[in-house]
Amino acid sequence: MAEIAFIRLAEVINRKQDMRVVSVTVKPTIADCSGTIYFTDLMLQEGPALTGYTPHTEPFLQKLREDGVIKAPVWFNGVVRGEETVILFNLGETSAGLDVHLYPKSDLEAGAVSLCQGVGGQKVSFPNAVPAEADLALLASTRQCTKNGSPEKKEGFYQYSAAWDSKHKVTLPEGKTARVLFEMQEMQDGGEPI
């Protein structure tokens, strides 16, 4: 399958008279070519400067498919004690948001829990205390942070998994233990038709 490429073209239209433009007709003409061409997002604007443009992200955010069928989300379970680095295997073709659930085995004081990528990027911490067996959930899929289903304050970033292997540091107070559950929907690389 050919790779889809986005190319932005800009043209200047000069008016023949200094009068108001009532209509514009665009007739794309292609010669001596083969393949498929899509024309999207026609934008007309007045003035000498071109406005910035970013393609819509929807074509780039496609769930990973196997044999044409969307692959089910994947889960990683574990138990961490103190500070541990968890390695997740994202078999998708690009980064994917992570939903993280943390269930402490004993009460954790305010500010004692944090998560981050590899060596400290994308750090998030939780300023409130977390009681034993609570479900502390940081959900990138819905952009929510909850404790036992109720909104919970967080300081920092939602988590994501880089493509292939992705390291995630879970930090608890020394000697404390928690169950963790990481869930992700693996994603395809952008621009492929579904």
PDB file of C-alpha atoms in Angstrom:
ATOM      1  CA  MET A   1       0.000   0.000   0.000  1.00  0.00           C
ATOM      2  CA  ALA A   2       1.315   3.424  -0.937  1.00  0.00           C
ATOM      3  CA  GLU A   3       2.096   5.922   1.777  1.00  0.00           C
ATOM      4  CA  ILE A   4      -0.340   8.806   2.016  1.00  0.00           C
ATOM      5  CA  ALA A   5       1.312  12.223   1.947  1.00  0.00           C
ATOM      6  CA  PHE A   6      -0.208  15.569   2.893  1.00  0.00           C
ATOM      7  CA  ILE A   7       0.921  18.460   0.703  1.00  0.00           C
ATOM      8  CA  ARG A   8      -0.243  22.001   1.315  1.00  0.00           C
ATOM      9  CA  LEU A   9      -0.551  24.236  -1.728  1.00  0.00           C
ATOM     10  CA  ALA A  10      -1.089  27.997  -1.623  1.00  0.00           C
ATOM     11  CA  GLU A  11      -1.964  30.190  -4.569  1.00  0.00           C
ATOM     12  CA  VAL A  12      -2.552  33.923  -4.939  1.00  0.00           C
ATOM     13  CA  ILE A  13      -5.678  35.017  -6.768  1.00  0.00           C
ATOM     14  CA  ASN A  14      -5.447  38.492  -8.261  1.00  0.00           C
ATOM     15  CA  ARG A  15      -8.683  40.326  -8.907  1.00  0.00           C
ATOM     16  CA  LYS A  16      -9.100  42.050 -12.259  1.00  0.00           C
ATOM     17  CA  GLN A  17     -11.032  44.922 -10.706  1.00  0.00           C
ATOM     18  CA  ASP A  18     -11.122  46.472  -7.259  1.00  0.00           C
ATOM     19  CA  MET A  19     -14.585  45.105  -6.510  1.00  0.00           C
ATOM     20  CA  ARG A  20     -16.146  42.692  -4.028  1.00  0.00           C
ATOM     21  CA  VAL A  21     -15.735  38.958  -4.865  1.00  0.00           C
ATOM     22  CA  VAL A  22     -19.138  37.289  -5.125  1.00  0.00           C
ATOM     23  CA  SER A  23     -18.086  33.721  -5.959  1.00  0.00           C
ATOM     24  CA  VAL A  24     -15.035  31.601  -6.632  1.00  0.00           C
ATOM     25  CA  THR A  25     -14.920  28.480  -8.801  1.00  0.00           C
ATOM     26  CA  VAL A  26     -12.068  26.010  -8.291  1.00  0.00           C
ATOM     27  CA  LYS A  27     -11.389  23.387 -10.978  1.00  0.00           C
ATOM     28  CA  PRO A  28      -8.496  21.084  -9.993  1.00  0.00           C
ATOM     29  CA  THR A  29      -6.739  19.819 -13.117  1.00  0.00           C
ATOM     30  CA  ILE A  30      -4.366  16.873 -12.974  1.00  0.00           C
ATOM     31  CA  ALA A  31      -2.375  15.704 -16.016  1.00  0.00           C
ATOM     32  CA  ASP A  32      -0.002  12.817 -16.665  1.00  0.00           C
ATOM     33  CA  CYS A  33      -0.515  11.199 -13.226  1.00  0.00           C
ATOM     34  CA  SER A  34      -1.823   7.984 -11.711  1.00  0.00           C
ATOM     35  CA  GLY A  35      -3.121   7.189  -8.255  1.00  0.00           C
ATOM     36  CA  THR A  36      -5.641   8.730  -5.891  1.00  0.00           C
ATOM     37  CA  ILE A  37      -5.700  12.385  -4.911  1.00  0.00           C
ATOM     38  CA  TYR A  38      -7.880  13.862  -2.178  1.00  0.00           C
ATOM     39  CA  PHE A  39      -8.618  17.591  -2.024  1.00  0.00           C
ATOM     40  CA  THR A  40      -9.581  18.821   1.446  1.00  0.00           C
ATOM     41  CA  ASP A  41      -9.871  22.006   3.457  1.00  0.00           C
ATOM     42  CA  LEU A  42     -10.112  24.709   0.828  1.00  0.00           C
ATOM     43  CA  MET A  43      -9.483  28.048   2.530  1.00  0.00           C
ATOM     44  CA  LEU A  44      -9.705  31.517   1.008  1.00  0.00           C
ATOM     45  CA  GLN A  45      -8.399  34.523   2.871  1.00  0.00           C
ATOM     46  CA  GLU A  46      -7.690  38.162   2.205  1.00  0.00           C
ATOM     47  CA  GLY A  47      -4.342  39.795   2.736  1.00  0.00           C
ATOM     48  CA  PRO A  48      -0.641  39.216   2.039  1.00  0.00           C
ATOM     49  CA  ALA A  49       0.114  36.741   4.885  1.00  0.00           C
ATOM     50  CA  LEU A  50      -0.895  33.086   4.909  1.00  0.00           C
ATOM     51  CA  THR A  51      -2.594  31.828   8.072  1.00  0.00           C
ATOM     52  CA  GLY A  52      -0.986  28.825   9.754  1.00  0.00           C
ATOM     53  CA  TYR A  53      -2.646  25.450   9.205  1.00  0.00           C
ATOM     54  CA  THR A  54      -2.514  22.068  10.893  1.00  0.00           C
ATOM     55  CA  PRO A  55      -4.195  18.990   9.388  1.00  0.00           C
ATOM     56  CA  HIS A  56      -7.022  17.503  11.461  1.00  0.00           C
ATOM     57  CA  THR A  57      -5.713  14.741  13.757  1.00  0.00           C
ATOM     58  CA  GLU A  58      -8.575  12.285  13.202  1.00  0.00           C
ATOM     59  CA  PRO A  59      -6.924  10.451  10.257  1.00  0.00           C
ATOM     60  CA  PHE A  60      -3.808   9.997  12.388  1.00  0.00           C
ATOM     61  CA  LEU A  61      -5.618   8.570  15.446  1.00  0.00           C
ATOM     62  CA  GLN A  62      -6.682   5.130  14.252  1.00  0.00           C
ATOM     63  CA  LYS A  63      -6.875   2.090  16.492  1.00  0.00           C
ATOM     64  CA  LEU A  64      -4.489  -0.740  15.610  1.00  0.00           C
ATOM     65  CA  ARG A  65      -6.059  -3.307  13.311  1.00  0.00           C
ATOM     66  CA  GLU A  66      -5.131  -6.928  12.722  1.00  0.00           C
ATOM     67  CA  ASP A  67      -6.608  -8.504   9.584  1.00  0.00           C
ATOM     68  CA  GLY A  68      -8.909  -5.476   9.266  1.00  0.00           C
ATOM     69  CA  VAL A  69     -10.363  -5.873  12.776  1.00  0.00           C
ATOM     70  CA  ILE A  70      -9.666  -3.393  15.609  1.00  0.00           C
ATOM     71  CA  LYS A  71      -7.353  -5.032  18.128  1.00  0.00           C
ATOM     72  CA  ALA A  72      -8.765  -5.194  21.667  1.00  0.00           C
ATOM     73  CA  PRO A  73      -7.145  -3.045  24.390  1.00  0.00           C
ATOM     74  CA  VAL A  74      -4.225  -4.639  26.246  1.00  0.00           C
ATOM     75  CA  TRP A  75      -3.672  -4.813  30.018  1.00  0.00           C
ATOM     76  CA  PHE A  76      -0.574  -5.115  32.170  1.00  0.00           C
ATOM     77  CA  ASN A  77      -0.929  -6.081  35.857  1.00  0.00           C
ATOM     78  CA  GLY A  78       1.718  -5.854  38.520  1.00  0.00           C
ATOM     79  CA  VAL A  79       2.626  -5.273  42.135  1.00  0.00           C
ATOM     80  CA  VAL A  80       5.050  -2.505  43.041  1.00  0.00           C
ATOM     81  CA  ARG A  81       6.841  -1.878  46.321  1.00  0.00           C
ATOM     82  CA  GLY A  82       8.526   1.447  47.034  1.00  0.00           C
ATOM     83  CA  GLU A  83       9.839   2.698  43.695  1.00  0.00           C
ATOM     84  CA  GLU A  84       9.680   0.409  40.675  1.00  0.00           C
ATOM     85  CA  THR A  85      10.081   0.839  36.926  1.00  0.00           C
ATOM     86  CA  VAL A  86       7.448  -1.033  34.934  1.00  0.00           C
ATOM     87  CA  ILE A  87       8.189  -1.825  31.285  1.00  0.00           C
ATOM     88  CA  LEU A  88       5.191  -2.024  28.968  1.00  0.00           C
ATOM     89  CA  PHE A  89       5.273  -3.462  25.463  1.00  0.00           C
ATOM     90  CA  ASN A  90       3.222  -1.366  23.053  1.00  0.00           C
ATOM     91  CA  LEU A  91       3.002  -3.380  19.831  1.00  0.00           C
ATOM     92  CA  GLY A  92       1.196  -0.544  18.074  1.00  0.00           C
ATOM     93  CA  GLU A  93       2.940   1.607  15.496  1.00  0.00           C
ATOM     94  CA  THR A  94       2.856   4.850  17.519  1.00  0.00           C
ATOM     95  CA  SER A  95       2.330   6.192  21.054  1.00  0.00           C
ATOM     96  CA  ALA A  96      -0.893   5.401  22.888  1.00  0.00           C
ATOM     97  CA  GLY A  97      -2.610   6.933  25.909  1.00  0.00           C
ATOM     98  CA  LEU A  98      -2.484   4.922  29.141  1.00  0.00           C
ATOM     99  CA  ASP A  99      -5.196   4.335  31.702  1.00  0.00           C
ATOM    100  CA  VAL A 100      -3.531   3.608  35.041  1.00  0.00           C
ATOM    101  CA  HIS A 101      -5.257   2.176  38.133  1.00  0.00           C
ATOM    102  CA  LEU A 102      -3.371   2.015  41.419  1.00  0.00           C
ATOM    103  CA  TYR A 103      -4.712   0.062  44.436  1.00  0.00           C
ATOM    104  CA  PRO A 104      -2.562   0.630  47.566  1.00  0.00           C
ATOM    105  CA  LYS A 105      -2.382  -2.209  50.115  1.00  0.00           C
ATOM    106  CA  SER A 106      -2.163   0.316  52.988  1.00  0.00           C
ATOM    107  CA  ASP A 107      -3.021   3.986  53.520  1.00  0.00           C
ATOM    108  CA  LEU A 108      -0.757   6.419  51.649  1.00  0.00           C
ATOM    109  CA  GLU A 109      -0.197   9.952  52.899  1.00  0.00           C
ATOM    110  CA  ALA A 110      -0.882  13.051  50.815  1.00  0.00           C
ATOM    111  CA  GLY A 111       1.660  13.605  48.032  1.00  0.00           C
ATOM    112  CA  ALA A 112       3.254  10.172  48.465  1.00  0.00           C
ATOM    113  CA  VAL A 113       2.313   8.711  45.050  1.00  0.00           C
ATOM    114  CA  SER A 114       3.723   9.675  41.655  1.00  0.00           C
ATOM    115  CA  LEU A 115       4.037   8.245  38.161  1.00  0.00           C
ATOM    116  CA  CYS A 116       6.367   9.296  35.350  1.00  0.00           C
ATOM    117  CA  GLN A 117       7.911   8.161  32.084  1.00  0.00           C
ATOM    118  CA  GLY A 118      11.400   6.626  32.080  1.00  0.00           C
ATOM    119  CA  VAL A 119      13.732   9.074  33.816  1.00  0.00           C
ATOM    120  CA  GLY A 120      11.139  11.603  34.967  1.00  0.00           C
ATOM    121  CA  GLY A 121       9.216  13.022  32.001  1.00  0.00           C
ATOM    122  CA  GLN A 122       5.414  13.364  32.003  1.00  0.00           C
ATOM    123  CA  LYS A 123       5.391  13.271  35.821  1.00  0.00           C
ATOM    124  CA  VAL A 124       2.117  13.254  37.709  1.00  0.00           C
ATOM    125  CA  SER A 125       1.589  13.284  41.474  1.00  0.00           C
ATOM    126  CA  PHE A 126      -1.465  13.097  43.682  1.00  0.00           C
ATOM    127  CA  PRO A 127      -1.675  15.727  46.440  1.00  0.00           C
ATOM    128  CA  ASN A 128      -4.378  13.977  48.505  1.00  0.00           C
ATOM    129  CA  ALA A 129      -4.061  10.939  50.761  1.00  0.00           C
ATOM    130  CA  VAL A 130      -5.073   7.587  49.261  1.00  0.00           C
ATOM    131  CA  PRO A 131      -6.681   5.020  51.594  1.00  0.00           C
ATOM    132  CA  ALA A 132      -5.897   1.301  51.394  1.00  0.00           C
ATOM    133  CA  GLU A 133      -7.646  -0.580  48.556  1.00  0.00           C
ATOM    134  CA  ALA A 134      -8.892   2.657  46.932  1.00  0.00           C
ATOM    135  CA  ASP A 135      -8.996   2.723  43.132  1.00  0.00           C
ATOM    136  CA  LEU A 136      -6.828   5.712  42.165  1.00  0.00           C
ATOM    137  CA  ALA A 137      -7.369   6.022  38.397  1.00  0.00           C
ATOM    138  CA  LEU A 138      -5.512   8.270  35.967  1.00  0.00           C
ATOM    139  CA  LEU A 139      -7.389   7.847  32.684  1.00  0.00           C
ATOM    140  CA  ALA A 140      -5.808   9.269  29.526  1.00  0.00           C
ATOM    141  CA  SER A 141      -8.669   7.809  27.456  1.00  0.00           C
ATOM    142  CA  THR A 142     -11.248  10.100  29.088  1.00  0.00           C
ATOM    143  CA  ARG A 143      -8.908  12.793  30.506  1.00  0.00           C
ATOM    144  CA  GLN A 144     -10.067  12.068  34.063  1.00  0.00           C
ATOM    145  CA  CYS A 145      -8.464  11.419  37.403  1.00  0.00           C
ATOM    146  CA  THR A 146     -10.686   9.638  39.929  1.00  0.00           C
ATOM    147  CA  LYS A 147     -10.522   7.993  43.348  1.00  0.00           C
ATOM    148  CA  ASN A 148     -13.175   5.290  43.775  1.00  0.00           C
ATOM    149  CA  GLY A 149     -15.041   6.800  40.813  1.00  0.00           C
ATOM    150  CA  SER A 150     -15.175  10.388  42.150  1.00  0.00           C
ATOM    151  CA  PRO A 151     -13.107  13.228  40.646  1.00  0.00           C
ATOM    152  CA  GLU A 152      -9.639  13.445  42.207  1.00  0.00           C
ATOM    153  CA  LYS A 153      -7.002  16.175  42.037  1.00  0.00           C
ATOM    154  CA  LYS A 154      -3.748  15.487  40.231  1.00  0.00           C
ATOM    155  CA  GLU A 155      -0.686  17.607  39.527  1.00  0.00           C
ATOM    156  CA  GLY A 156       0.971  16.870  36.224  1.00  0.00           C
ATOM    157  CA  PHE A 157       0.349  14.886  33.095  1.00  0.00           C
ATOM    158  CA  TYR A 158      -1.725  11.989  31.844  1.00  0.00           C
ATOM    159  CA  GLN A 159       0.450   9.043  30.922  1.00  0.00           C
ATOM    160  CA  TYR A 160       1.160   7.513  27.512  1.00  0.00           C
ATOM    161  CA  SER A 161       3.075   4.536  26.216  1.00  0.00           C
ATOM    162  CA  ALA A 162       5.688   5.047  23.529  1.00  0.00           C
ATOM    163  CA  ALA A 163       5.715   2.569  20.650  1.00  0.00           C
ATOM    164  CA  TRP A 164       7.588  -0.700  21.318  1.00  0.00           C
ATOM    165  CA  ASP A 165       8.846  -0.684  24.905  1.00  0.00           C
ATOM    166  CA  SER A 166       7.962   2.061  27.321  1.00  0.00           C
ATOM    167  CA  LYS A 167       9.346   2.566  30.838  1.00  0.00           C
ATOM    168  CA  HIS A 168       7.102   3.885  33.630  1.00  0.00           C
ATOM    169  CA  LYS A 169       8.293   4.692  37.141  1.00  0.00           C
ATOM    170  CA  VAL A 170       5.764   4.173  39.952  1.00  0.00           C
ATOM    171  CA  THR A 171       6.841   5.844  43.202  1.00  0.00           C
ATOM    172  CA  LEU A 172       5.325   4.972  46.594  1.00  0.00           C
ATOM    173  CA  PRO A 173       6.700   5.592  50.099  1.00  0.00           C
ATOM    174  CA  GLU A 174       9.485   3.184  51.070  1.00  0.00           C
ATOM    175  CA  GLY A 175       8.073  -0.166  52.177  1.00  0.00           C
ATOM    176  CA  LYS A 176       4.571   0.497  50.809  1.00  0.00           C
ATOM    177  CA  THR A 177       2.945  -1.779  48.230  1.00  0.00           C
ATOM    178  CA  ALA A 178       0.264  -1.304  45.578  1.00  0.00           C
ATOM    179  CA  ARG A 179      -1.309  -3.298  42.778  1.00  0.00           C
ATOM    180  CA  VAL A 180      -1.160  -1.524  39.411  1.00  0.00           C
ATOM    181  CA  LEU A 181      -3.126  -2.008  36.220  1.00  0.00           C
ATOM    182  CA  PHE A 182      -2.078  -0.327  32.973  1.00  0.00           C
ATOM    183  CA  GLU A 183      -4.509  -0.404  30.040  1.00  0.00           C
ATOM    184  CA  MET A 184      -3.981   0.909  26.504  1.00  0.00           C
ATOM    185  CA  GLN A 185      -5.533   0.818  23.063  1.00  0.00           C
ATOM    186  CA  GLU A 186      -2.641   0.291  20.668  1.00  0.00           C
ATOM    187  CA  MET A 187      -2.664   2.690  17.701  1.00  0.00           C
ATOM    188  CA  GLN A 188      -1.710   2.610  14.010  1.00  0.00           C
ATOM    189  CA  ASP A 189       0.783   4.974  12.487  1.00  0.00           C
ATOM    190  CA  GLY A 190      -0.936   8.043  11.039  1.00  0.00           C
ATOM    191  CA  GLY A 191      -2.396   8.401   7.622  1.00  0.00           C
ATOM    192  CA  GLU A 192      -3.272   4.817   6.761  1.00  0.00           C
ATOM    193  CA  PRO A 193      -6.787   4.231   5.445  1.00  0.00           C
ATOM    194  CA  ILE A 194      -9.109   2.221   7.646  1.00  0.00           C
TER     195      ILE A 194
END
